[in-house]
XYZ file of N, CA and C in Angstrom:
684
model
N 51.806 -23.289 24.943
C 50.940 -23.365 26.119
C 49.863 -22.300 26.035
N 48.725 -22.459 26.491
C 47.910 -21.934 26.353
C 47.379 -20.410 27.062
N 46.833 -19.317 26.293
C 46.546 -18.180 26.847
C 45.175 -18.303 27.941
N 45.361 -18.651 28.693
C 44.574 -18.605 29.679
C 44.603 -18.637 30.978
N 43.934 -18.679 31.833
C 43.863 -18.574 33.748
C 44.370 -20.020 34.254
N 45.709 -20.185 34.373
C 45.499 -22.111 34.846
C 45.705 -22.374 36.695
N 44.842 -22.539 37.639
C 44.787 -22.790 38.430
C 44.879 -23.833 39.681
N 45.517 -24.051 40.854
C 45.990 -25.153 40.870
C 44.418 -26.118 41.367
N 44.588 -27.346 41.086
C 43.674 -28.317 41.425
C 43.775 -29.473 42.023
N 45.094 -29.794 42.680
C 45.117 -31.091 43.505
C 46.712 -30.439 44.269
N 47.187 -31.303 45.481
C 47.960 -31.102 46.179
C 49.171 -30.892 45.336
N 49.616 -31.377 44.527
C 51.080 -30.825 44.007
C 51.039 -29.871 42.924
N 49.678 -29.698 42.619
C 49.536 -28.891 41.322
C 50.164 -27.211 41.272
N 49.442 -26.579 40.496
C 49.648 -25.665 39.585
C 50.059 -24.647 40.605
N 54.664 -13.471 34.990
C 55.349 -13.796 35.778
C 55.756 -12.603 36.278
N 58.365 -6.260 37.567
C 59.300 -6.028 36.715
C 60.253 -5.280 37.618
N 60.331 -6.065 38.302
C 61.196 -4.945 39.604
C 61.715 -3.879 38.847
N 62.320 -2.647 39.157
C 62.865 -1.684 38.373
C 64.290 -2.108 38.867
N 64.478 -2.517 40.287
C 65.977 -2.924 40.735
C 66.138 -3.501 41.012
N 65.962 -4.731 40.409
C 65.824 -6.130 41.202
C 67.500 -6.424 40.586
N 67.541 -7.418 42.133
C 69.264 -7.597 41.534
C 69.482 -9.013 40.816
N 70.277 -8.967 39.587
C 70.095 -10.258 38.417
C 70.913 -11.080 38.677
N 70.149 -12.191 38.465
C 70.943 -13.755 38.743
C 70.791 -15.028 37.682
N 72.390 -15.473 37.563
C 72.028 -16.456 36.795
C 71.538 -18.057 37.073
N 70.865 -18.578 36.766
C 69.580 -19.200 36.598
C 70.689 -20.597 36.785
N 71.710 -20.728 36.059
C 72.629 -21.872 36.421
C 73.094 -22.198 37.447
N 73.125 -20.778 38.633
C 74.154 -20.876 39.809
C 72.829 -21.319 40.952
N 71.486 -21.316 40.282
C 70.325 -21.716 41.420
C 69.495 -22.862 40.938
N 70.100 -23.461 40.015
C 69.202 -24.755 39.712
C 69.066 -26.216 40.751
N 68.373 -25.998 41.548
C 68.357 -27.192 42.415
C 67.933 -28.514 41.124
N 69.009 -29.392 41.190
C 69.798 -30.740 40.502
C 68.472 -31.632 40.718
N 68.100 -32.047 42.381
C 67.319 -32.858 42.049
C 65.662 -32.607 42.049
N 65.645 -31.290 41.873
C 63.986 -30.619 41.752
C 63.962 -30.938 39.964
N 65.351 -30.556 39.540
C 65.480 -30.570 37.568
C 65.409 -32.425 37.354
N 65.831 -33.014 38.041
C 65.388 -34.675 37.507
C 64.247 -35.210 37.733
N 63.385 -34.613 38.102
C 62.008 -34.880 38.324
C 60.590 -33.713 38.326
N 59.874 -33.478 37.669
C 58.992 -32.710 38.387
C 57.409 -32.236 37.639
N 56.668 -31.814 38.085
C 55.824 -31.532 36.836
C 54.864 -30.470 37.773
N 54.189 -29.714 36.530
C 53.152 -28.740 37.401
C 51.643 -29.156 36.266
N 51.282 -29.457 37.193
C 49.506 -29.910 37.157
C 48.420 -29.091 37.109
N 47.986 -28.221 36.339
C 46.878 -27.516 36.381
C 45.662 -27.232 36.241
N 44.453 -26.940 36.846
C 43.086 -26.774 36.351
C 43.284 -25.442 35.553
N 42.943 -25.630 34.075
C 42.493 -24.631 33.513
C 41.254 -23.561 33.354
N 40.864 -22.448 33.296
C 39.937 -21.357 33.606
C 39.706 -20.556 32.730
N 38.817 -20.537 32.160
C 38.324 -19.434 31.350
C 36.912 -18.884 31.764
N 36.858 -17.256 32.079
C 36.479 -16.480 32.304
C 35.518 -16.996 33.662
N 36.606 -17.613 34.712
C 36.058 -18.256 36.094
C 35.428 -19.363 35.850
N 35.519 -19.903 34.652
C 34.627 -21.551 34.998
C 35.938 -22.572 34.647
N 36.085 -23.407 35.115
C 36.787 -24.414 34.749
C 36.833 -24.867 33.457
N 37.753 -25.101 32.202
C 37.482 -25.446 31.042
C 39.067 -25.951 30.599
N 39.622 -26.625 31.493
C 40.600 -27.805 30.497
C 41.709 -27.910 31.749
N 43.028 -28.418 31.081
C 44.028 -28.880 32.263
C 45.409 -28.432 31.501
N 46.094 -28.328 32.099
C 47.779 -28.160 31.589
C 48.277 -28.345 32.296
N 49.151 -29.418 31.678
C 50.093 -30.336 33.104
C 51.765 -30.822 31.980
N 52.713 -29.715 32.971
C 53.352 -29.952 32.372
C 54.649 -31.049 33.126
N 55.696 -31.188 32.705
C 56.432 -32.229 33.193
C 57.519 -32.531 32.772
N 58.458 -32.875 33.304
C 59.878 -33.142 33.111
C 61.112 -34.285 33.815
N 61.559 -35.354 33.049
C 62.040 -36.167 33.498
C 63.739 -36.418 32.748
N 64.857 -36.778 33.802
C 66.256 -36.714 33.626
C 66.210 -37.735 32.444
N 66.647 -38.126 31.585
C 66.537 -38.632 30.569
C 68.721 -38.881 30.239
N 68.976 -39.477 30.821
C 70.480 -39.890 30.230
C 71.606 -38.648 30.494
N 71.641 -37.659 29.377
C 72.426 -36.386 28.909
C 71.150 -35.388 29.182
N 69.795 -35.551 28.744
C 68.822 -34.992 28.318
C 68.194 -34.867 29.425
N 67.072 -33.540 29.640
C 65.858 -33.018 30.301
C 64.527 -33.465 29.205
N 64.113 -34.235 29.118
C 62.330 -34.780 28.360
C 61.575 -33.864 29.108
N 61.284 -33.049 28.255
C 59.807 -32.061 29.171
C 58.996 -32.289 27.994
N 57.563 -32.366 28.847
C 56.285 -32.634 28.129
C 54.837 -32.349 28.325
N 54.538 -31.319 27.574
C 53.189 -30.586 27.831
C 51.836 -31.431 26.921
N 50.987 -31.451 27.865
C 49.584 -32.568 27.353
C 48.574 -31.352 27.883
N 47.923 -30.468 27.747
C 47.048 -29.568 27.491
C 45.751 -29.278 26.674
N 44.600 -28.915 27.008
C 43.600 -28.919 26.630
C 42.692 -27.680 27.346
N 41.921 -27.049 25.714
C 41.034 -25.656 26.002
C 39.485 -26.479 25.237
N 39.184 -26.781 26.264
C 37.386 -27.448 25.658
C 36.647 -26.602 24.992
N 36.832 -25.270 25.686
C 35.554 -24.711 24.720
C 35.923 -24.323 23.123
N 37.700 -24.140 23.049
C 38.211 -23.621 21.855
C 38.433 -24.888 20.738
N 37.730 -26.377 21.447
C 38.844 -27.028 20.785
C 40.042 -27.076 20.886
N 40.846 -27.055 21.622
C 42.338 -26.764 21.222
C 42.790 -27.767 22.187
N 43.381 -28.525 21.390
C 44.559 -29.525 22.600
C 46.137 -29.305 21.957
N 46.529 -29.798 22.716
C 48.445 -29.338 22.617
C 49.003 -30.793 23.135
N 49.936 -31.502 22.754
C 50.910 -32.133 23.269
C 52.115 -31.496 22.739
N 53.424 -32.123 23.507
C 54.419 -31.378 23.081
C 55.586 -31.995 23.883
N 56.819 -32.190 23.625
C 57.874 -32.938 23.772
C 59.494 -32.022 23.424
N 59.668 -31.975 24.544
C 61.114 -31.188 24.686
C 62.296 -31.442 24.978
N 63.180 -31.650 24.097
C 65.119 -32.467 24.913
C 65.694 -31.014 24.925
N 66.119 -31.025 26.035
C 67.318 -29.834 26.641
C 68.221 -30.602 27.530
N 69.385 -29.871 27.209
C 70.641 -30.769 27.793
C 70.695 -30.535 28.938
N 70.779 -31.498 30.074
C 70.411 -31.348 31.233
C 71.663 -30.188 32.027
N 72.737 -30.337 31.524
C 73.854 -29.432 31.857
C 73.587 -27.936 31.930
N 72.917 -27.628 31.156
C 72.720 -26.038 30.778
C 71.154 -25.266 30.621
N 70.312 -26.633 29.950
C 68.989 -26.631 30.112
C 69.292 -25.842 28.206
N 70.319 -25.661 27.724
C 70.163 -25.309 26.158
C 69.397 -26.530 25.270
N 68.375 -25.970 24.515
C 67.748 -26.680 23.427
C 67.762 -27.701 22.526
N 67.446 -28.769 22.754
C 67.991 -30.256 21.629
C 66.944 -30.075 20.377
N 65.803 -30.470 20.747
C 64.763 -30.452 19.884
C 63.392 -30.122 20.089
N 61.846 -29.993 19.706
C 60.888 -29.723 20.054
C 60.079 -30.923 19.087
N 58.769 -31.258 19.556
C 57.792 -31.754 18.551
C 56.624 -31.474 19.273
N 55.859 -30.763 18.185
C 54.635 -30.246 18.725
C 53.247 -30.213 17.919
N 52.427 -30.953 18.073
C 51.089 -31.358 17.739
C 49.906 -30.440 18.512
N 49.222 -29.534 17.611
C 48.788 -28.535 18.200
C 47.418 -28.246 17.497
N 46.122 -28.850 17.643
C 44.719 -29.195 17.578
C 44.485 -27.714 17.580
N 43.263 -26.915 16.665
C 42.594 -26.332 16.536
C 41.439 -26.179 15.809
N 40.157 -26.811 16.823
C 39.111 -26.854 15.840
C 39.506 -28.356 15.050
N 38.964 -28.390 13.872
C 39.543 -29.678 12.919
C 40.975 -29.495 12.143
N 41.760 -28.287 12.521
C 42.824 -28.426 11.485
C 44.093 -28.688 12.585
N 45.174 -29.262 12.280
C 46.042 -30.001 13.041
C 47.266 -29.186 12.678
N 48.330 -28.898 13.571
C 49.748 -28.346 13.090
C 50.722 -29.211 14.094
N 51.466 -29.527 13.311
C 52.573 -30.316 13.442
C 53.778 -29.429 13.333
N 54.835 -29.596 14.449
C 56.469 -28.492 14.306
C 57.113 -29.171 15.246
N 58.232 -29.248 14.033
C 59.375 -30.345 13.769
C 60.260 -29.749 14.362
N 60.994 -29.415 15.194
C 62.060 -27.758 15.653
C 63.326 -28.629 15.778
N 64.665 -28.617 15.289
C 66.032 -29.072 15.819
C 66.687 -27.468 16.036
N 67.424 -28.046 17.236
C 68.056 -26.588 17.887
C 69.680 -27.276 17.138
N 70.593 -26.329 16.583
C 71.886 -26.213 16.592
C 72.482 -24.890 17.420
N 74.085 -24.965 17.704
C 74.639 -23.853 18.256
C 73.981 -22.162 17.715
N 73.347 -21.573 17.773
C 73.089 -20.358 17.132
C 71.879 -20.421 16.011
N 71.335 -21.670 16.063
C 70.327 -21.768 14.579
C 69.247 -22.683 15.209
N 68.292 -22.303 14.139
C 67.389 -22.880 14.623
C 66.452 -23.548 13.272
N 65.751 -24.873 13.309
C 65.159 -25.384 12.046
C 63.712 -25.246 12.544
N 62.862 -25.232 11.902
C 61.329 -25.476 12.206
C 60.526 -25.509 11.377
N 59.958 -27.212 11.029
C 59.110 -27.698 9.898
C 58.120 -27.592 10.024
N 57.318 -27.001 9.978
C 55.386 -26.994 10.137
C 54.589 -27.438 8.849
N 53.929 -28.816 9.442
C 53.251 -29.187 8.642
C 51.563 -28.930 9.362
N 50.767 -28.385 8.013
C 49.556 -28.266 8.245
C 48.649 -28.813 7.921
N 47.455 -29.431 8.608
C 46.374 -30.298 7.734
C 45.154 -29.862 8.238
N 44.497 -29.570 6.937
C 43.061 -29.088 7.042
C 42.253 -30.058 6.407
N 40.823 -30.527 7.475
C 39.966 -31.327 6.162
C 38.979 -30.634 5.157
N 39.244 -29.392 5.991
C 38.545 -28.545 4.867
C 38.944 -27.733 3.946
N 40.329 -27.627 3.670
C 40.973 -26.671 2.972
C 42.398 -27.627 2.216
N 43.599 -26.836 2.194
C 44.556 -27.493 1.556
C 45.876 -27.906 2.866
N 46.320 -28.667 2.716
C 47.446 -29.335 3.207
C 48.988 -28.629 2.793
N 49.409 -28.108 3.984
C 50.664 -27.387 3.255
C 52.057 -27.770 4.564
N 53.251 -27.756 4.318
C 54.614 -28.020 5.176
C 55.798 -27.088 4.372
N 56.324 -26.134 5.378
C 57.256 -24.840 5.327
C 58.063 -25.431 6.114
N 59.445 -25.367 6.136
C 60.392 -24.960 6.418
C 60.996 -24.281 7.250
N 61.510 -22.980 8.358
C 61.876 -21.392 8.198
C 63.273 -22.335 9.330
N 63.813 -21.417 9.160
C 65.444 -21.018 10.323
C 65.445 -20.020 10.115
N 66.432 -19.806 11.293
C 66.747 -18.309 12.108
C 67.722 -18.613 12.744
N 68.583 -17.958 12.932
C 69.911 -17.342 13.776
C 69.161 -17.403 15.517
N 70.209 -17.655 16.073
C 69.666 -17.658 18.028
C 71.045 -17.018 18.217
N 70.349 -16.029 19.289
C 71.747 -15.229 20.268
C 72.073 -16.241 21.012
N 73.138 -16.132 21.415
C 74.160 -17.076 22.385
C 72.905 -17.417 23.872
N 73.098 -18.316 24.036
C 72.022 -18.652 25.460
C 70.553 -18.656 25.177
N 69.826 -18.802 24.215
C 68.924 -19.261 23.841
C 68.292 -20.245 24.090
N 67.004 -19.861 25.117
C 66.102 -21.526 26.065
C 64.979 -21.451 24.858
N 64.706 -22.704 25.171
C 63.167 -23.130 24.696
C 62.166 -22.086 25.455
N 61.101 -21.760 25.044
C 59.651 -20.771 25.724
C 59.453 -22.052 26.820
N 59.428 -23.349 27.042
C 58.686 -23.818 27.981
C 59.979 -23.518 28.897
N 61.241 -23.896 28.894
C 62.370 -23.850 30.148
C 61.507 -22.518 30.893
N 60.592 -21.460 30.612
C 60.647 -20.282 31.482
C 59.737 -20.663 32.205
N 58.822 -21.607 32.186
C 57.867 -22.111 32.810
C 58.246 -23.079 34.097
N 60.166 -24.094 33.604
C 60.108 -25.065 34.716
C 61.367 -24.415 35.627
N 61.970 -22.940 34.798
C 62.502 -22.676 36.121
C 62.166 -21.991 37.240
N 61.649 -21.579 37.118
C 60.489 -20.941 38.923
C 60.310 -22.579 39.951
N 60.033 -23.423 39.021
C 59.743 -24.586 39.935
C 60.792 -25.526 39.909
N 62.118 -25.032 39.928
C 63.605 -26.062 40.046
C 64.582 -25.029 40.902
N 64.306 -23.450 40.814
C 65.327 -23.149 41.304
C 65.192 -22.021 42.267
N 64.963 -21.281 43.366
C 64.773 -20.268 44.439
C 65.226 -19.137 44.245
N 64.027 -18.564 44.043
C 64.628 -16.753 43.502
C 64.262 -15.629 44.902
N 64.461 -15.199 45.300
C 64.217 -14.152 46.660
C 63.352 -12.805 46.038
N 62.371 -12.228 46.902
C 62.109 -11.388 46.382
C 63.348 -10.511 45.923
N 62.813 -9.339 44.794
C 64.126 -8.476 44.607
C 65.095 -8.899 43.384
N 65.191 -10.179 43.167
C 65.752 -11.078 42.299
C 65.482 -11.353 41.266
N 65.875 -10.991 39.805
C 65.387 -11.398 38.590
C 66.773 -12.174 37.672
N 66.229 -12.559 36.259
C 66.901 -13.397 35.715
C 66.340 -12.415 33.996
N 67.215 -12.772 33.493
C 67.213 -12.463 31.846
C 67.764 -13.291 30.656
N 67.052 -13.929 29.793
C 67.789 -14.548 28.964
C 66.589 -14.152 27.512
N 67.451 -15.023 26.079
C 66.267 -14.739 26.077
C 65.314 -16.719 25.125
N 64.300 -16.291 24.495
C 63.377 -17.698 24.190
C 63.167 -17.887 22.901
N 63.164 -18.965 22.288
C 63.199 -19.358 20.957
C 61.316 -19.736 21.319
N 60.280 -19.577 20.525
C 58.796 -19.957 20.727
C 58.671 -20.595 19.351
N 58.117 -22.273 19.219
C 58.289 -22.490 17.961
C 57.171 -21.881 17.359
N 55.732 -21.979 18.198
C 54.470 -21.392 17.566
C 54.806 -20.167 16.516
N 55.565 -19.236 17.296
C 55.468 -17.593 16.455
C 56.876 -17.904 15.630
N 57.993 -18.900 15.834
C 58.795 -19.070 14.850
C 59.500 -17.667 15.180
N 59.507 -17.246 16.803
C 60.168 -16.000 17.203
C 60.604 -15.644 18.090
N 62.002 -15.204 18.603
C 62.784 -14.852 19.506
C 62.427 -13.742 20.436
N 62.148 -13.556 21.580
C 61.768 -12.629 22.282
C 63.093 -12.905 23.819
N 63.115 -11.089 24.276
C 64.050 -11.213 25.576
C 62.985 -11.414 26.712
N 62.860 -11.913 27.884
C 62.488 -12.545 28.553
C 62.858 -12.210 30.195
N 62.381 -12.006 30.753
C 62.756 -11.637 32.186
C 61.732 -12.189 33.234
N 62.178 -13.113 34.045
C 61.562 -13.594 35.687
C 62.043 -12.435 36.869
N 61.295 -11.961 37.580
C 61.379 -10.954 38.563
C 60.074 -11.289 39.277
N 60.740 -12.077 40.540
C 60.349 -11.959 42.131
C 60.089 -10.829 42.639
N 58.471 -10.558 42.333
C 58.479 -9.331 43.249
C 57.741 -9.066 44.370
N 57.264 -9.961 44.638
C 56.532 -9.475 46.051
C 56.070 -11.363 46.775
N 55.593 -11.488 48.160
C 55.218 -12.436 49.121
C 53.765 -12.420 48.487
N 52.864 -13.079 48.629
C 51.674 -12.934 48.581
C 50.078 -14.142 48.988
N 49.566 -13.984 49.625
C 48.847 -14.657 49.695
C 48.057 -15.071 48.074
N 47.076 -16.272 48.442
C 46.465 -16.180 47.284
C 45.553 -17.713 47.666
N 44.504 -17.384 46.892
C 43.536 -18.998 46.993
C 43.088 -19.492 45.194
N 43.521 -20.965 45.764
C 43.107 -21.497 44.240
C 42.268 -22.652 44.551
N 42.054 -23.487 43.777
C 40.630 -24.668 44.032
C 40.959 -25.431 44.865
N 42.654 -25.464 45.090
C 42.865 -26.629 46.289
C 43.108 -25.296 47.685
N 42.892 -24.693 47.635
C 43.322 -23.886 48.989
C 43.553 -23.035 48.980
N 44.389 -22.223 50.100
C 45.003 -20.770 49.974
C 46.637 -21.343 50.098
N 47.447 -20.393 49.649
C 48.894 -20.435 49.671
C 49.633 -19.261 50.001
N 50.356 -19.258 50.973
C 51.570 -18.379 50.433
C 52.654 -18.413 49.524
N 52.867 -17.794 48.833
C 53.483 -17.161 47.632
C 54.415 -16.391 47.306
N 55.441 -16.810 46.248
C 55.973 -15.634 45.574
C 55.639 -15.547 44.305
N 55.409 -14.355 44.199
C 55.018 -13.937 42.588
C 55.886 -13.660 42.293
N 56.180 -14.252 41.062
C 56.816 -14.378 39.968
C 56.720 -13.444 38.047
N 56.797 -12.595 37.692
C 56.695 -12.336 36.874
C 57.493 -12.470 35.725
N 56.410 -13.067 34.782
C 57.566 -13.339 33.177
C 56.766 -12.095 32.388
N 57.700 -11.026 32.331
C 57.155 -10.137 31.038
C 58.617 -10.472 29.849
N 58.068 -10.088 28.697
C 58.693 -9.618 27.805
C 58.190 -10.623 26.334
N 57.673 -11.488 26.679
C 57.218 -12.573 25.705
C 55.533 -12.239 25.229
N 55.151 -13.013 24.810
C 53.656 -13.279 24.529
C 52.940 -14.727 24.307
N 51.985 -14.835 25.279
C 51.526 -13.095 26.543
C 52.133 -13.310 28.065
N 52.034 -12.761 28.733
C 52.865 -11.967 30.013
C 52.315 -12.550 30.786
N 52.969 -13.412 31.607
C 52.366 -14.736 33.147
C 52.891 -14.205 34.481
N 51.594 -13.830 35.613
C 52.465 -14.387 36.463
C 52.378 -15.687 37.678
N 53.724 -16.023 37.859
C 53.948 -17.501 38.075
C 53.577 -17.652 39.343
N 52.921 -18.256 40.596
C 53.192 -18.297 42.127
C 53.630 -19.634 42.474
N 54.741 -19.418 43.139
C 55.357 -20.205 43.894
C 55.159 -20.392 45.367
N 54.920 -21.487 45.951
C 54.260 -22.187 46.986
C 55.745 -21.941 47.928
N 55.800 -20.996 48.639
C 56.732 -20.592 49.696
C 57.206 -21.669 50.678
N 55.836 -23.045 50.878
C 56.757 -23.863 51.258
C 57.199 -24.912 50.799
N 56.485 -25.653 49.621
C 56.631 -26.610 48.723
C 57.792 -26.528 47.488
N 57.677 -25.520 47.345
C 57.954 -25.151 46.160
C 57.833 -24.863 44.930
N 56.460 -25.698 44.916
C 55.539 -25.747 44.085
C 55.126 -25.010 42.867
N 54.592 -24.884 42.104
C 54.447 -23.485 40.883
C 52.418 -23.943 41.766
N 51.539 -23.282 41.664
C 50.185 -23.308 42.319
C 49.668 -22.842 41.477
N 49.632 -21.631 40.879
C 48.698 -20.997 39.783
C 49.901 -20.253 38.838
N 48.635 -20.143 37.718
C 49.851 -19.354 36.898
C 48.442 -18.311 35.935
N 48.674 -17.011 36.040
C 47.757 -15.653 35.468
C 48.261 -15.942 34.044
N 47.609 -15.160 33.226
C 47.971 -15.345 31.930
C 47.379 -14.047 31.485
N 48.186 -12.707 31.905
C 47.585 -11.370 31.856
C 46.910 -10.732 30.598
N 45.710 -10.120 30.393
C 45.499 -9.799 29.601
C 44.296 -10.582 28.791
């Protein structure tokens, strides 16, 4: 997903306490916010409008199907992307990800096993050479996909004060990072569809560092910062 400002743009649309008290993410998953949902965004770069990220997720059998369709106009860059996580736990099935830059294309193949991880990247340039790697890696026990940190703010109710820790497999960097959501403050805020009240949400520990607002009465995810 993309490093940039994504802002919300239509009615359902668009993250370090020092003591915040920790919660697990299983014991607050509202069931039927996780069988349905998606966050819709106007994208922003440097205050002008310049693409969309809309992501989304549907109950699929055993499986969570999440699926990011994204676009940065001025960079060139579009993204689709396709995610199975077991709806039980929200742990990792597979990834496929088609990821536009400019004219050269990357393709990543990702199968999640218990503790391991596969990821095929194939590359195609029309101006250069054509190449497909391989890599695995070992995963600590409880290991989400990088997008799950994105759809739990908008499936499950965190209170200010309240954080969560796990940590994220990212296929892009082919790298494990620890990960923390911390509710820290109420907040007003205005985006292209309106003003909202809010909880901010902060995801540090990854790259790069979001924070998330949640629509205090919807539930909504409304905007999402992309610090830095």
């Amino acid at each position: 997903m993309f490093s940039s400002l994504l802002s919300a743009c239509a009615a359902f649309i668009w993250f370090s306490s020092a003591h915040a008290q920790e919660v697990d993410y299983l014991d607050r998953i509202d069931r039927e916010r996780l069988a349905s949902g998606e966050i819709h965004l106007g994208l922003f770069l440097n205050g002008q409008r310049d693409g969309s990220f809309h992501l989304g997720w549907q109950l699929d059998g055993d499986d969570i199907h999440a699926f990011d369709r994204s676009m940065l106009a001025s960079q060139e860059i579009y993204e689709t992307m396709d995610v199975r996580l077991a709806a039980n736990d929200l742990s990792p099935r597979s990834a496929d990800i088609r990821f536009h830059a400019g004219l050269d294309i990357f393709e990543f193949d990702v199968d999640f096993e218990p503790n391991s991880v596969s990821n095929t990247i194939t590359t195609t340039r029309p101006r250069g050479e054509d190449s497909t790697q391989t890599l695995s890696a070992p995963l600590p026990d409880g290991t989400l996909a990088r997008v799950t940190a994105f759809i739990l703010p908008a499936i499950m109710h965190l209170e200010v004060g309240e954080s969560m820790r796990f940590d994220w497999y990212a296929p892009l960097s082919h790298g494990v990072a620890q990960i923390t959501l911390s509710a820290v403050e109420r907040v007003e805020i205005e985006t292209p569809a309106g003003p909202f009240t809010t909880t901010r949400i902060e995801l540090r520990g990854g790259a790069p560092e979001n924070d998330i607002f949640v629509d205090t009465e919807s539930g909504d995810i409304v905007r999402i910062d992309v610090l830095g």
